[in-house]
Amino acid sequence: MNPVGLSTLYWKEVLRFLKVTVQTVLTPVITALLYLLVFAQVLEDHVEVYAGISYIVFLIPGLVMMSVIQNAFANSSSSLIQSKMVGNIVFLLLSPISPLEFFVAFVAAAVTRGLVVGLGVWLTALWFVDLPLAHPGWVLLFGVAGSAVLGAMGVVAGIWAEKFDQLAAFQNFIILPLSFLSGVFYSIESLPPVWREVSRFNPFFYMIDGFRYGFLGVSDISPWFSLGVSGLFLALVSAVCIRMLATGYRLRG
Amino acid sequence: MTSAISIRDVHKHYGSLHALDGVSFDIEEGEFFGLLGPNGAGKSTLIGILSGLVRATRGRAAILGHDVVKAYRRSRRLLGVVPQELVYDPFFTVREMLRLQSGYFGLGRANRSWIEELIETLDLADKADANLHDLSGGMKRRVLIAQALVHRPRVVVLDEPTAGVDVELRKALWHFTRKLHAEGHTIVLTTHYLEEAEALCDRIAILNHGRLQALECKEALLDRHPWRFIRLQFSQPVGELPEALQRIVVEKGERCVVLRMHKVEDQVGEILDRFRAAGLHVVDLSTREPGLEEIFLEITGEGEAAS
Ligand SMILES: Nc1ncnc2c1ncn2[C@@H]1O[C@H](COP(=O)(O)OP(=O)(O)OP(=O)(O)O)[C@@H](O)[C@H]1O
Ligand SMILES: [Mg+2]
């Protein structure tokens, strides 16, 4: 065990995003607010997803979660691809840090970034709208689970991608569709039956639904079930990721 | 006694390319060892395998008895590697980088005084809080060396530390590696400069096309090529030369000749006298030691046919 190594790597990854907070925290918060303004304006009068809950109140938890997961992904994936391109990944590879420690440090840093950005979006949104917070425990649980899943996916993508455009493809063809088609902007109950069924295979749907439950106290699916699915998915992605690290895939020539 | 480094039948294949093709040898503790070979010989690949940056296709390697794959934590703690490329993390300062690297090795605050000592010894004090991005190449090289030493490894491997470095820094690096060696570290150095290996190393291995071509103590290796080249420039055109001189001429131009002289048997003074006797006045003289390439041809036996 190398606990000092693990915590050092965690701090390094956190410092890396804290040194450029405009880009890593402020920009995503502003992006989320733009979404909020546009969608809330356009759709306010047309949609009511849950009885007695305005569309904007429905929308905000989804947007917060989307920011959380996208930034968690960005943190680990961009750090890894940069280190690989610049070559300074060798410093890490030369050290006695185990694959598991490597994984935990990167994912924990991604969770930290995700939660910091999520907190930013939430606090700013509070300024505009009165938001309920029914079960803070569930909010935190799904926030951590969601950003851990995406942090781990970011490690996988960062190891796999050999160029920035490959990483962009991973982001545009996997992460973005999964997060947009997960019910951030709508409830899947309002979809045609076919799409409703398809959505049930999207793990991001459960993360967002559970997260929203924490705020609103209502959801499409039981939060326990969503937690189970998210946990299972996290275990799966983690296993793939640790396996890649242990074999040295694309890191140790 | 366990060897500082042991390499057993190591192969590394990249597709059909055999970067390493069955290399085995040992380096004992306390040695100053030179790893030589032309570009693409496999030196960096071998160092990569020792440090875990590269996985061997076949074979085993160990640092002080600890297998580099099975016991990687121990082997990496015992090994410090200065990479060939000037890599750095543009997000951090020199001191931050050294502290991070120390942390990766599991060392906490107690190691800080050693980090400060390294900063002093490697002349980095002025730049300790400068971002790595803003450092000159030579400075970055020193930071790489400090990083490799941050966990006080017993075995230190430097992959071409003096490539593209000015004379002054080269001297400083020589001095520094000698000091490390004197303190009891095992040093492995790769270089393209034979004179460097000659000045520093006790034992030298020559690698070519992924195979070990020679592994000898320095003296034995240099004796394999006891020649030295001398280039003479004259004030007038060179005509016919006496047989005694013709024998050692390897190149002849309008007003110059290149001679291949035996280091022991041929006396420079005597030869210059003979040229003078032949009516030629030397206006310029330069000598060249045999390059690695020549020693190399000699070793592989291809040199015989050429000369
Ligand atoms: N990742 C890789 N993929 C494919 N081929 C590689 C890879 N790394 C090294 N090689 C090849 O392996 C051979 C040995 O390379 P290596 O870097 O070990 O040589 P070297 O002796 O260090 O050379 P130099 O003196 O130029 O640093 C070269 O032919 C190189 O092209
Ligand atoms: Mg090399």
Coordinates of C-alpha atoms and ligand atoms in Angstrom, one line a residue:
Chain A
M1 CA 0.0 0.0 0.0
N2 CA 1.1 3.5 -0.8
P3 CA -1.4 5.9 0.8
V4 CA 0.9 8.9 0.6
G5 CA 1.3 8.2 -3.1
L6 CA -2.4 7.9 -3.6
S7 CA -3.2 11.2 -1.8
T8 CA -0.4 13.0 -3.5
L9 CA -1.7 12.0 -6.9
Y10 CA -5.2 13.0 -5.8
W11 CA -4.0 16.4 -4.8
K12 CA -2.0 16.8 -8.0
E13 CA -5.1 16.2 -10.0
V14 CA -7.2 18.6 -7.9
L15 CA -4.5 21.3 -8.0
R16 CA -4.4 20.9 -11.8
F17 CA -8.0 22.0 -12.1
L18 CA -7.9 24.5 -9.3
K19 CA -5.0 26.3 -11.1
V20 CA -7.3 27.0 -14.0
T21 CA -10.7 27.5 -12.3
V22 CA -12.0 29.9 -15.0
Q23 CA -11.8 27.1 -17.5
T24 CA -12.7 24.2 -15.2
V25 CA -15.3 25.6 -13.0
L26 CA -16.6 29.0 -14.1
T27 CA -17.1 28.2 -17.8
P28 CA -19.2 25.1 -17.1
V29 CA -21.4 27.0 -14.6
I30 CA -22.1 29.7 -17.1
T31 CA -22.9 27.0 -19.8
A32 CA -25.4 25.4 -17.5
L33 CA -27.0 28.8 -16.8
L34 CA -27.3 29.5 -20.5
Y35 CA -29.2 26.1 -20.9
L36 CA -31.3 27.1 -18.0
L37 CA -32.3 30.4 -19.4
V38 CA -33.0 29.2 -22.9
F39 CA -34.9 26.0 -22.0
A40 CA -36.9 27.6 -19.2
Q41 CA -37.9 30.5 -21.3
V42 CA -39.0 28.4 -24.3
L43 CA -40.7 25.6 -22.4
E44 CA -42.0 27.1 -19.2
D45 CA -45.6 27.4 -20.4
H46 CA -45.8 24.1 -22.3
V47 CA -44.6 21.4 -20.0
E48 CA -45.4 20.2 -16.6
V49 CA -43.7 17.0 -15.9
Y50 CA -44.8 16.2 -12.3
A51 CA -48.0 17.7 -10.9
G52 CA -47.4 20.9 -9.0
I53 CA -43.8 21.2 -10.1
S54 CA -42.8 23.9 -12.5
Y55 CA -40.7 23.0 -15.5
I56 CA -37.8 25.1 -14.4
V57 CA -37.7 23.4 -11.0
F58 CA -37.8 20.0 -12.8
L59 CA -35.0 21.1 -15.1
I60 CA -32.5 22.4 -12.6
P61 CA -31.5 19.1 -10.9
G62 CA -31.0 17.5 -14.3
L63 CA -28.8 20.4 -15.5
V64 CA -26.8 20.2 -12.2
M65 CA -26.2 16.5 -12.7
M66 CA -25.3 17.0 -16.4
S67 CA -22.6 19.5 -15.3
V68 CA -21.4 17.2 -12.6
I69 CA -20.9 14.2 -14.9
Q70 CA -19.5 16.1 -17.9
N71 CA -16.9 17.8 -15.7
A72 CA -16.0 14.6 -13.9
F73 CA -15.4 13.0 -17.3
A74 CA -13.4 16.0 -18.5
N75 CA -11.2 16.1 -15.5
S76 CA -9.7 12.6 -15.7
S77 CA -9.8 12.3 -19.5
S78 CA -8.1 15.6 -20.3
S79 CA -5.5 15.2 -17.6
L80 CA -4.5 11.8 -18.9
I81 CA -4.4 12.7 -22.6
Q82 CA -2.4 15.8 -21.9
S83 CA 0.1 13.8 -19.8
K84 CA 0.4 11.3 -22.5
M85 CA 0.8 13.8 -25.3
V86 CA 3.4 15.9 -23.3
G87 CA 5.0 12.7 -22.0
N88 CA 5.0 13.6 -18.3
I89 CA 2.9 10.6 -17.6
V90 CA 6.3 8.8 -17.2
F91 CA 6.8 10.4 -13.8
L92 CA 3.7 8.6 -12.6
L93 CA 4.6 5.4 -14.4
L94 CA 8.0 5.3 -12.8
S95 CA 6.6 5.5 -9.3
P96 CA 5.4 2.7 -7.1
I97 CA 1.8 3.6 -7.4
S98 CA -0.4 0.6 -8.0
P99 CA -3.1 0.4 -10.7
L100 CA -5.8 0.5 -8.0
E101 CA -4.2 3.6 -6.4
F102 CA -3.9 5.3 -9.7
F103 CA -7.6 4.6 -10.4
V104 CA -8.8 5.7 -7.0
A105 CA -6.8 9.0 -7.2
F106 CA -8.0 10.0 -10.6
V107 CA -11.7 9.1 -9.9
A108 CA -11.6 10.9 -6.5
A109 CA -10.3 14.0 -8.2
A110 CA -12.9 13.7 -10.9
V111 CA -15.6 13.4 -8.2
T112 CA -14.2 16.5 -6.5
R113 CA -14.3 18.5 -9.7
G114 CA -17.8 17.3 -10.5
L115 CA -19.1 18.2 -7.1
V116 CA -17.5 21.6 -7.1
V117 CA -19.0 22.5 -10.5
G118 CA -22.4 21.0 -9.5
L119 CA -22.4 23.0 -6.3
G120 CA -21.6 26.1 -8.4
V121 CA -24.5 25.5 -10.8
W122 CA -26.9 24.8 -7.9
L123 CA -26.0 27.8 -5.9
T124 CA -26.3 30.1 -8.9
A125 CA -29.6 28.6 -9.9
L126 CA -30.9 29.2 -6.3
W127 CA -30.4 32.9 -6.9
F128 CA -33.0 32.7 -9.7
V129 CA -35.4 30.0 -8.5
D130 CA -36.8 28.7 -5.3
L131 CA -35.6 25.1 -5.3
P132 CA -36.7 22.3 -3.0
L133 CA -34.1 20.0 -1.4
A134 CA -36.2 17.0 -0.2
H135 CA -33.4 14.4 0.5
P136 CA -29.9 15.9 0.6
G137 CA -28.5 12.4 1.3
W138 CA -29.7 11.1 -2.0
V139 CA -28.4 14.1 -3.8
L140 CA -24.9 13.6 -2.5
L141 CA -25.1 9.9 -3.0
F142 CA -26.1 10.2 -6.7
G143 CA -23.7 13.1 -7.2
V144 CA -20.8 11.0 -6.0
A145 CA -21.9 7.9 -7.9
G146 CA -22.5 9.8 -11.1
S147 CA -19.2 11.6 -11.1
A148 CA -17.4 8.5 -10.1
V149 CA -18.9 6.6 -13.1
L150 CA -17.9 9.4 -15.4
G151 CA -14.5 9.9 -13.8
A152 CA -13.8 6.2 -14.4
M153 CA -15.1 6.5 -18.0
G154 CA -12.8 9.5 -18.4
V155 CA -9.8 7.4 -17.3
V156 CA -10.8 4.7 -19.8
A157 CA -11.1 7.3 -22.6
G158 CA -7.9 9.1 -21.6
I159 CA -5.9 5.8 -21.7
W160 CA -7.6 4.6 -24.9
A161 CA -7.4 7.9 -26.9
E162 CA -4.0 8.6 -28.6
K163 CA -5.0 12.0 -30.0
F164 CA -7.3 14.8 -28.9
D165 CA -9.7 14.1 -31.7
Q166 CA -10.2 10.5 -30.5
L167 CA -11.1 11.8 -27.1
A168 CA -13.5 14.3 -28.7
A169 CA -15.1 11.5 -30.6
F170 CA -15.5 9.5 -27.4
Q171 CA -17.1 12.6 -25.8
N172 CA -19.3 13.4 -28.8
F173 CA -20.5 9.9 -29.7
I174 CA -20.8 8.3 -26.2
I175 CA -20.9 10.8 -23.4
L176 CA -23.0 13.5 -24.9
P177 CA -25.8 11.4 -26.4
L178 CA -26.0 9.3 -23.2
S179 CA -26.3 12.5 -21.1
F180 CA -28.7 14.3 -23.4
L181 CA -31.0 11.3 -23.9
S182 CA -31.2 10.6 -20.2
G183 CA -34.1 12.8 -19.2
V184 CA -32.3 15.9 -18.3
F185 CA -34.9 18.0 -20.2
Y186 CA -37.9 15.8 -19.9
S187 CA -39.4 12.8 -18.1
I188 CA -39.1 9.6 -20.0
E189 CA -42.8 9.1 -19.3
S190 CA -43.5 11.7 -21.9
L191 CA -41.6 9.8 -24.6
P192 CA -43.1 7.4 -27.1
P193 CA -43.1 3.8 -25.8
V194 CA -40.2 2.7 -28.0
W195 CA -37.9 5.5 -26.8
R196 CA -39.1 5.0 -23.2
E197 CA -37.8 1.4 -23.4
V198 CA -34.5 2.4 -25.0
S199 CA -34.0 5.0 -22.3
R200 CA -34.2 2.3 -19.7
F201 CA -30.9 0.9 -21.0
N202 CA -29.2 4.2 -20.5
P203 CA -27.4 4.1 -17.2
F204 CA -27.2 7.9 -17.1
F205 CA -31.0 8.0 -16.9
Y206 CA -30.9 6.3 -13.5
M207 CA -28.2 8.6 -12.2
I208 CA -30.2 11.7 -13.2
D209 CA -33.5 10.3 -12.1
G210 CA -32.1 9.4 -8.7
F211 CA -30.4 12.7 -8.3
R212 CA -33.6 14.5 -9.1
Y213 CA -35.4 12.5 -6.6
G214 CA -33.1 13.9 -4.0
F215 CA -34.3 17.4 -4.8
L216 CA -38.0 16.9 -5.7
G217 CA -38.9 13.8 -3.7
V218 CA -40.5 12.4 -6.9
S219 CA -39.0 10.3 -9.7
D220 CA -39.8 8.0 -12.5
I221 CA -38.1 5.1 -10.9
S222 CA -37.5 4.1 -7.2
P223 CA -34.2 5.7 -6.1
W224 CA -33.1 2.4 -4.6
F225 CA -33.4 0.8 -8.0
S226 CA -31.5 3.7 -9.6
L227 CA -28.8 3.4 -7.0
G228 CA -28.5 -0.3 -7.8
V229 CA -28.1 0.3 -11.5
S230 CA -25.7 3.1 -11.0
G231 CA -23.6 1.0 -8.6
L232 CA -23.5 -1.9 -11.0
F233 CA -22.5 0.3 -13.8
L234 CA -19.8 1.9 -11.7
A235 CA -18.5 -1.6 -10.8
L236 CA -18.4 -2.6 -14.5
V237 CA -16.6 0.6 -15.7
S238 CA -14.1 0.4 -12.7
A239 CA -13.3 -3.2 -13.5
V240 CA -12.6 -2.4 -17.1
C241 CA -10.5 0.6 -16.1
I242 CA -8.4 -1.2 -13.5
R243 CA -7.8 -4.1 -15.9
M244 CA -6.5 -1.6 -18.5
L245 CA -4.2 -0.1 -15.9
A246 CA -3.0 -3.4 -14.6
T247 CA -2.1 -4.7 -18.1
G248 CA -0.5 -1.3 -19.0
Y249 CA -2.7 -1.0 -22.0
R250 CA -1.4 2.0 -24.1
L251 CA 0.5 3.3 -21.1
R252 CA 3.4 0.8 -20.7
G253 CA 4.6 0.2 -24.3
Chain B
M1 CA 25.7 -10.8 -3.7
T2 CA 22.7 -9.8 -5.7
S3 CA 23.4 -7.7 -8.8
A4 CA 22.2 -4.1 -8.9
I5 CA 20.6 -4.9 -12.2
S6 CA 20.1 -8.3 -13.7
I7 CA 18.7 -8.8 -17.2
R8 CA 17.8 -12.3 -18.4
D9 CA 17.1 -13.1 -22.0
V10 CA 15.0 -9.9 -22.5
H11 CA 13.1 -9.6 -25.8
K12 CA 11.0 -6.7 -27.0
H13 CA 9.1 -7.0 -30.2
Y14 CA 7.2 -4.2 -31.9
G15 CA 5.4 -6.2 -34.6
S16 CA 8.1 -7.6 -36.7
L17 CA 10.7 -5.2 -35.3
H18 CA 12.9 -6.7 -32.6
A19 CA 13.9 -3.8 -30.6
L20 CA 15.6 -6.2 -28.1
D21 CA 16.5 -9.6 -29.2
G22 CA 17.6 -11.7 -26.2
V23 CA 19.7 -9.5 -24.0
S24 CA 21.3 -10.9 -20.8
F25 CA 23.8 -9.3 -18.5
D26 CA 24.3 -8.1 -14.9
I27 CA 25.5 -4.9 -13.5
E28 CA 27.0 -5.1 -10.0
E29 CA 26.4 -2.7 -7.2
G30 CA 28.7 0.2 -7.2
E31 CA 29.6 0.0 -10.8
F32 CA 29.6 3.0 -13.2
F33 CA 28.3 1.3 -16.3
G34 CA 28.1 2.6 -19.8
L35 CA 25.4 1.5 -22.2
L36 CA 26.4 2.4 -25.7
G37 CA 25.0 1.9 -29.2
P38 CA 23.8 3.8 -32.3
N39 CA 20.4 5.3 -32.7
G40 CA 17.7 2.7 -32.5
A41 CA 19.9 0.1 -30.8
G42 CA 17.4 -0.5 -28.1
K43 CA 19.1 1.3 -25.2
S44 CA 16.0 3.3 -24.2
T45 CA 13.8 0.3 -24.6
L46 CA 16.0 -1.7 -22.2
I47 CA 15.9 1.1 -19.7
G48 CA 12.1 1.2 -20.2
I49 CA 11.9 -2.4 -19.2
L50 CA 14.0 -1.9 -16.1
S51 CA 11.8 0.9 -15.0
G52 CA 8.4 -0.6 -15.9
L53 CA 7.7 1.9 -18.7
V54 CA 7.9 -0.9 -21.2
R55 CA 6.7 -4.5 -20.9
A56 CA 9.2 -7.1 -22.1
T57 CA 7.8 -9.5 -24.7
R58 CA 9.9 -12.2 -23.0
G59 CA 12.5 -12.5 -20.3
R60 CA 13.0 -11.1 -16.9
A61 CA 14.8 -8.2 -15.2
A62 CA 15.4 -7.3 -11.6
I63 CA 16.7 -4.4 -9.6
L64 CA 18.7 -5.6 -6.6
G65 CA 17.0 -8.9 -6.8
H66 CA 13.4 -7.5 -7.1
D67 CA 11.6 -8.5 -10.3
V68 CA 10.5 -5.4 -12.2
V69 CA 7.1 -6.8 -12.9
K70 CA 6.2 -9.0 -9.9
A71 CA 7.8 -6.8 -7.3
Y72 CA 7.5 -3.5 -9.1
R73 CA 6.9 -1.4 -5.9
R74 CA 10.3 -2.5 -4.5
S75 CA 12.1 -2.4 -7.8
R76 CA 10.9 1.1 -8.6
R77 CA 11.8 2.4 -5.1
L78 CA 15.3 1.3 -5.7
L79 CA 15.6 2.8 -9.2
G80 CA 15.9 6.4 -10.3
V81 CA 15.5 7.1 -14.0
V82 CA 16.4 10.2 -15.9
P83 CA 14.4 9.9 -19.2
Q84 CA 16.0 10.8 -22.5
E85 CA 13.2 13.2 -23.5
L86 CA 12.9 16.6 -21.8
V87 CA 9.5 16.0 -20.4
Y88 CA 7.9 18.2 -17.8
D89 CA 4.5 19.2 -16.4
P90 CA 3.7 22.8 -17.4
F91 CA 1.2 23.1 -14.5
F92 CA 3.8 23.1 -11.8
T93 CA 6.9 24.8 -10.4
V94 CA 10.2 23.0 -9.9
R95 CA 9.7 22.7 -6.1
E96 CA 6.0 21.6 -6.5
M97 CA 7.1 19.0 -9.1
L98 CA 9.8 17.6 -6.8
R99 CA 7.4 17.4 -3.9
L100 CA 4.8 15.6 -6.0
Q101 CA 7.3 13.1 -7.2
S102 CA 8.5 12.5 -3.7
G103 CA 4.9 11.9 -2.6
Y104 CA 4.3 9.4 -5.4
F105 CA 7.1 7.4 -3.8
G106 CA 5.3 7.5 -0.5
L107 CA 7.5 10.0 1.1
G108 CA 6.0 12.8 3.2
R109 CA 7.2 16.0 4.7
A110 CA 10.3 14.3 6.2
N111 CA 11.7 14.2 2.8
R112 CA 11.5 18.0 2.2
S113 CA 15.0 18.7 3.5
W114 CA 16.4 16.3 0.9
I115 CA 14.4 18.0 -1.8
E116 CA 15.9 21.4 -0.8
E117 CA 19.4 19.8 -0.8
L118 CA 18.8 18.5 -4.3
I119 CA 17.6 22.0 -5.4
E120 CA 20.9 23.4 -4.0
T121 CA 23.2 20.8 -5.4
L122 CA 21.7 20.9 -8.9
D123 CA 21.9 24.7 -8.9
L124 CA 18.1 25.1 -9.2
A125 CA 17.7 27.5 -6.2
D126 CA 17.1 30.5 -8.5
K127 CA 14.3 28.8 -10.4
A128 CA 12.8 26.6 -7.6
D129 CA 9.5 28.6 -7.7
A130 CA 9.5 29.1 -11.5
N131 CA 7.1 27.3 -13.7
L132 CA 8.7 24.4 -15.5
H133 CA 7.4 25.8 -18.7
D134 CA 9.7 28.9 -18.4
L135 CA 12.9 27.0 -17.8
S136 CA 15.7 26.5 -20.4
G137 CA 16.5 23.1 -21.7
G138 CA 19.5 22.7 -19.5
M139 CA 17.5 23.6 -16.5
K140 CA 14.8 21.2 -17.4
R141 CA 17.4 18.5 -17.6
R142 CA 18.6 19.3 -14.1
V143 CA 15.0 19.1 -12.8
L144 CA 14.7 15.7 -14.4
I145 CA 17.8 14.6 -12.6
A146 CA 16.5 15.9 -9.3
Q147 CA 13.2 14.2 -9.9
A148 CA 15.0 10.9 -10.5
L149 CA 16.9 11.2 -7.2
V150 CA 14.0 12.4 -5.0
H151 CA 13.5 9.1 -3.4
R152 CA 17.2 8.4 -2.9
P153 CA 17.4 5.4 -5.2
R154 CA 20.4 3.1 -4.9
V155 CA 20.5 2.6 -8.7
V156 CA 20.5 5.6 -11.0
V157 CA 20.0 5.3 -14.8
L158 CA 20.6 8.3 -17.0
D159 CA 19.4 8.0 -20.6
E160 CA 21.6 10.3 -22.6
P161 CA 21.8 13.1 -20.1
T162 CA 24.3 15.1 -22.0
A163 CA 22.7 15.1 -25.4
G164 CA 22.2 18.6 -26.7
V165 CA 23.7 20.1 -23.6
D166 CA 26.4 22.9 -23.5
V167 CA 30.0 22.2 -22.4
E168 CA 29.5 23.8 -19.0
L169 CA 26.5 21.8 -18.1
R170 CA 28.1 18.6 -19.5
K171 CA 31.0 19.2 -17.1
A172 CA 28.6 19.8 -14.2
L173 CA 26.8 16.7 -15.0
W174 CA 29.9 14.6 -15.2
H175 CA 31.0 16.0 -11.8
F176 CA 27.6 15.3 -10.4
T177 CA 27.4 11.7 -11.6
R178 CA 30.9 11.1 -10.3
K179 CA 29.9 12.4 -6.9
L180 CA 26.8 10.1 -6.9
H181 CA 29.0 7.2 -7.8
A182 CA 31.5 8.0 -5.1
E183 CA 28.6 8.1 -2.6
G184 CA 27.9 4.5 -3.4
H185 CA 25.2 4.7 -6.1
T186 CA 25.3 2.3 -9.0
I187 CA 25.2 4.4 -12.1
V188 CA 24.1 3.4 -15.6
L189 CA 24.7 5.9 -18.3
T190 CA 23.8 5.8 -22.0
T191 CA 25.6 8.1 -24.3
H192 CA 26.6 8.5 -27.9
Y193 CA 29.9 10.1 -26.9
L194 CA 32.7 7.5 -26.5
E195 CA 34.9 10.0 -24.7
E196 CA 32.2 10.4 -22.1
A197 CA 32.0 6.7 -21.5
E198 CA 35.7 6.6 -21.5
A199 CA 35.9 9.4 -18.9
L200 CA 33.3 8.0 -16.6
C201 CA 32.5 4.4 -16.9
D202 CA 34.3 1.3 -15.5
R203 CA 32.5 -1.2 -17.8
I204 CA 30.8 -0.7 -21.1
A205 CA 28.1 -2.6 -23.0
I206 CA 27.5 -2.1 -26.7
L207 CA 24.1 -2.7 -28.0
N208 CA 23.3 -3.0 -31.7
H209 CA 20.0 -4.0 -33.3
G210 CA 18.7 -5.2 -30.0
R211 CA 21.7 -7.5 -29.3
L212 CA 24.6 -7.2 -27.0
Q213 CA 27.7 -6.8 -29.1
A214 CA 30.3 -6.3 -26.4
L215 CA 30.5 -6.2 -22.7
E216 CA 33.9 -5.4 -21.3
C217 CA 35.8 -3.1 -19.0
K218 CA 36.6 0.1 -20.6
E219 CA 40.3 -0.5 -21.2
A220 CA 39.7 -3.8 -23.0
L221 CA 37.2 -2.2 -25.2
L222 CA 39.3 0.8 -26.2
D223 CA 42.3 -1.5 -26.9
R224 CA 40.2 -3.1 -29.6
H225 CA 40.7 0.1 -31.6
P226 CA 44.1 1.5 -30.9
W227 CA 43.9 4.0 -33.7
R228 CA 43.7 7.7 -33.8
F229 CA 43.1 9.9 -36.8
I230 CA 45.2 13.0 -37.6
R231 CA 44.4 15.5 -40.3
L232 CA 47.2 17.6 -41.6
Q233 CA 46.9 20.8 -43.7
F234 CA 49.9 21.9 -45.8
S235 CA 51.0 25.2 -47.3
Q236 CA 51.5 23.5 -50.7
P237 CA 50.0 20.7 -52.7
V238 CA 50.8 17.2 -51.6
G239 CA 52.7 15.2 -54.2
E240 CA 54.0 11.6 -54.1
L241 CA 54.7 10.5 -50.5
P242 CA 57.4 8.1 -49.3
E243 CA 56.3 4.6 -48.7
A244 CA 56.6 4.9 -44.9
L245 CA 54.0 7.7 -44.9
Q246 CA 51.8 6.3 -47.6
R247 CA 51.2 3.3 -45.4
I248 CA 49.2 5.3 -42.8
V249 CA 47.3 7.7 -45.2
V250 CA 43.6 6.9 -45.3
E251 CA 42.5 10.0 -47.2
K252 CA 44.3 12.4 -49.4
G253 CA 43.1 15.8 -50.7
E254 CA 44.8 18.5 -52.7
R255 CA 46.6 20.1 -49.7
C256 CA 45.7 17.8 -46.9
V257 CA 45.9 14.2 -45.7
V258 CA 44.2 12.1 -43.0
L259 CA 46.4 9.6 -41.2
R260 CA 45.4 6.6 -39.2
M261 CA 48.0 6.2 -36.5
H262 CA 48.5 3.6 -33.9
K263 CA 48.2 5.2 -30.5
V264 CA 51.3 3.4 -29.1
E265 CA 53.4 2.4 -32.0
D266 CA 53.3 5.5 -34.2
Q267 CA 54.9 8.6 -32.8
V268 CA 53.4 11.9 -33.9
G269 CA 56.7 13.9 -33.7
E270 CA 58.5 11.4 -35.8
I271 CA 55.8 11.4 -38.5
L272 CA 55.7 15.2 -38.6
D273 CA 59.5 15.2 -39.1
R274 CA 59.1 12.9 -42.1
F275 CA 56.6 15.2 -43.7
R276 CA 59.0 18.0 -43.2
A277 CA 61.8 16.0 -44.7
A278 CA 59.5 15.4 -47.7
G279 CA 59.3 19.2 -48.1
L280 CA 55.8 19.7 -46.8
H281 CA 55.0 22.4 -44.2
V282 CA 52.2 21.7 -41.8
V283 CA 49.9 24.8 -41.3
D284 CA 47.2 23.1 -39.4
L285 CA 46.7 19.9 -37.4
S286 CA 43.7 18.3 -35.9
T287 CA 43.2 14.9 -34.2
R288 CA 40.1 12.8 -33.9
E289 CA 39.6 9.8 -31.6
P290 CA 37.9 6.8 -33.1
G291 CA 34.1 7.2 -32.9
L292 CA 31.8 4.6 -31.5
E293 CA 31.0 3.7 -35.0
E294 CA 34.6 2.7 -35.7
I295 CA 35.0 0.7 -32.6
F296 CA 31.8 -0.8 -33.5
L297 CA 32.8 -1.9 -36.9
E298 CA 35.9 -3.3 -35.4
I299 CA 33.9 -5.3 -32.9
T300 CA 31.5 -6.7 -35.4
G301 CA 34.4 -7.6 -37.7
E302 CA 33.1 -5.5 -40.5
G303 CA 36.0 -3.1 -40.0
E304 CA 38.6 -5.6 -41.2
A305 CA 37.1 -5.7 -44.6
A306 CA 36.8 -1.9 -44.8
S307 CA 40.4 -1.0 -43.8
Ligands
LIG1 N1 6.6 2.3 -29.0 C1 7.3 1.8 -30.0 N2 6.6 1.3 -31.1 C2 7.3 0.8 -32.2 N3 8.7 0.8 -32.2 C3 9.4 1.3 -31.2 C4 8.7 1.9 -30.1 N4 9.6 2.3 -29.2 C5 10.8 2.0 -29.8 N5 10.7 1.5 -31.0 C6 11.8 1.0 -31.9 O1 12.6 0.2 -31.2 C7 14.0 0.5 -31.6 C8 14.8 0.8 -30.4 O2 14.5 2.1 -29.9 P1 15.2 2.7 -28.7 O3 14.5 4.0 -28.4 O4 15.3 1.8 -27.6 O5 16.7 3.0 -29.3 P2 17.9 3.8 -28.6 O6 19.0 2.9 -28.5 O7 17.4 4.4 -27.3 O8 18.1 5.0 -29.6 P3 18.6 6.5 -29.4 O9 20.0 6.5 -29.3 O10 18.2 7.1 -30.7 O11 17.9 7.0 -28.2 C9 13.9 1.6 -32.6 O12 14.0 1.0 -33.9 C10 12.6 2.2 -32.4 O13 12.1 2.7 -33.6
MG2 MG 17.2 6.3 -26.6

